[in-house]
């Protein structure tokens, strides 16, 4: 393979990290869907109910459904005491107290609508990546309760209903949806629920006149599904503790009561079963998706035909409330029966007399059934046989492809075989020992689920080892490339031989043959390719390490020097570990920023005296940045904070516009850091437009927030102006190309003003203040790093002068080694012949700073454990109607802005330090993979849902940081293209202003 250049390396880095980021889904979250299973159903003379009604309150948290609150929408009655807390769902509460069984349904990650509804209706947990398919018409490719019904009528959101209709037997499911434009986050969302209730009422009214419809409704095994999206929409827009959300609970409760009474009157046979639950909960900041308990705990209430009545105690606390989660519900005397979300599908199938969905892994919750012990035992045995059938099909597939397959230990041998266990349980039922049969069935279900997991994790060790070797190989490959290009200047020959090529090719062929025999997924081949590719390249360029060591570590002489070097390595490792810990404790950033305030002091008093203003700015910027990770990630909308942030951005632009000439001229005269300084009238006009856009964005944001908070919706004019401001802010800066000013301070100011309107329109709280503080810090860091470099270079010059005993400076101080030792003229000429200076170990610290700032850019305003903490509220000012891809794109654009800013600053810093293009970012990517590998082994697919969600988030973020750096490298170069800076390698390097004046 030919030697890769910088662009080639970046391309490989992006492709590698994107592919390997997907590895956790291939390893930890494999789709459980298989086909070819036989359906199993309870064979009873008469099912518990002839029909089933499923209510799903989308986004309803369990606690909010049962807690008491002051009435959020009291009647217009002066005598009514609205402030006294009361249950907001009295009808559903009455079902809990007197008519049915209740509990908490625990969902899995991701807590999004599609996975939640699939678990409820199909009884299986899709792989985590399936969340993306829920935002478009993507029919379920597996069985469901609806598909097992004789007919299902459904009403609700166009995002949920069609996927079950299109994936079922044709004609079996009716789906009546409102238009997508009705999902307006800025308007009254309760209309979505009243629309559903009105449609149900209209259908039953129509049935009185339509004989065909009436006859269809009289059939058995029919299902009615009411999807109630209002709560989710209201929660996103106003938070689940708001009056709007609590009022929506009242609307849902009233509607459920009306529909229940309507259906009972229509049929009059008492043979209807009702189930009320939710697909997921909602966090306090109006988001969901991760594993926070507020998102994973949903209410479950069942009543009607076939459902057990409540179990109560007269004294003390009833079973099920041990976790104290429900201590303030006023229901402690009623037994609570918690279930896994997939169990609800099994419950509904049993109640309606349907066959269990063949893909279901749900366990029938017997405590919800009003049945004799014998019937419960027989039903649970049928449930167990259905789950066991899925395992056996999975096992046959695995045996057909796996080399040297080993069976699940608990099912090994004739005695423990599934068939023998089924026979034993049936014999126990026939003997009348129903309790033992139920116990044995429960054990068989749990064992079968473990066996299914065994099959899903069968290849874990092999795949995790392969991926780990890939990441370690990339680190070795990256360091080899960096040393080769930026230290040895691509001057070391490659030592690739026929024997080495054959050896590595043989390893790859062997891996591919193994994967082919096992019918592995296409991504597995990529996982196998990269380790071989990387390690072969490292082996072929092994001389790079030998020669690189001579240059990078050649100055180490003696035990003291080596101890100092290892101490520095340990310090680096400590900082990287601090970054890893920051993913668990955001306060780590605060500690690091406070410690970072003292960093300039390490260069001595003289350095600090020469740069008092710059160091003071650095300390102040660090202090400002240290506060953000102490602020709550759960933010509420504050127009005052938005406007304060906007005012600071406007002030920066206005001051620069007024003082541009003096700022640029002072910078040049002081430090020699710029080429072009002449302000231009056209350039100043464009700057004025950018500053004006900031002011306009403040006005339009204030108007939007006021209108939305008043529940008046988003005025079309305000929305249009908001889009105009956003688009103009991103396009007007390109006009600077007509009158380019190549001073780097000018360019960075333009970039700052470019994204300022975005951080006003798309912010809900202190994010604008963060943008101001972050940009100030990064610019100060760039200037400080430049002066540190010049200081070190001046120290080296002084050392050379002292060593030579001469006052004359060397021909070019730019070519000195980092330890200050003089280099030969030939060596200096060799380095000068390239476009950049040689990278030194001292530059690694700059990359570490960059990596820290990169992480801080993402997490200073968000919850480290949850990307969902980045609220969508601000997006409603531009896109009020539910459109996840467009809304997500806007949110991602805002999140990416700090990355763009720091990439542009890093590009300028590269030039100021005379380094090769992108080298600091490349080193940062390599350091970041320490976090990636660490979090890869911490990914969990079981345990608490919070742990699962956090583990996925941490790995994906750490892995994507490398992609961001590599991708934004090019973006940063576009932003700083044409900027001219002096590297500080002139003869007067290190001279003060007074010395230059003399």
Short mmCIF file of N, CA and C in Angstrom, two decimals, residues 49 301 441 505:
data_model
loop_
_atom_site.label_atom_id
_atom_site.label_comp_id
_atom_site.label_asym_id
_atom_site.label_seq_id
_atom_site.Cartn_x
_atom_site.Cartn_y
_atom_site.Cartn_z
N UNK A 49 -62.21 -12.35 27.43
CA UNK A 49 -62.95 -11.20 26.89
C UNK A 49 -63.15 -11.41 25.39
N UNK A 301 -52.62 0.12 33.77
CA UNK A 301 -53.89 -0.14 34.46
C UNK A 301 -54.73 -1.03 33.55
N UNK A 441 -43.00 -23.19 35.20
CA UNK A 441 -43.19 -22.43 33.95
C UNK A 441 -42.40 -21.13 34.00
N UNK A 505 -1.87 -11.03 4.51
CA UNK A 505 -2.94 -11.42 3.59
C UNK A 505 -3.55 -12.75 4.03
#
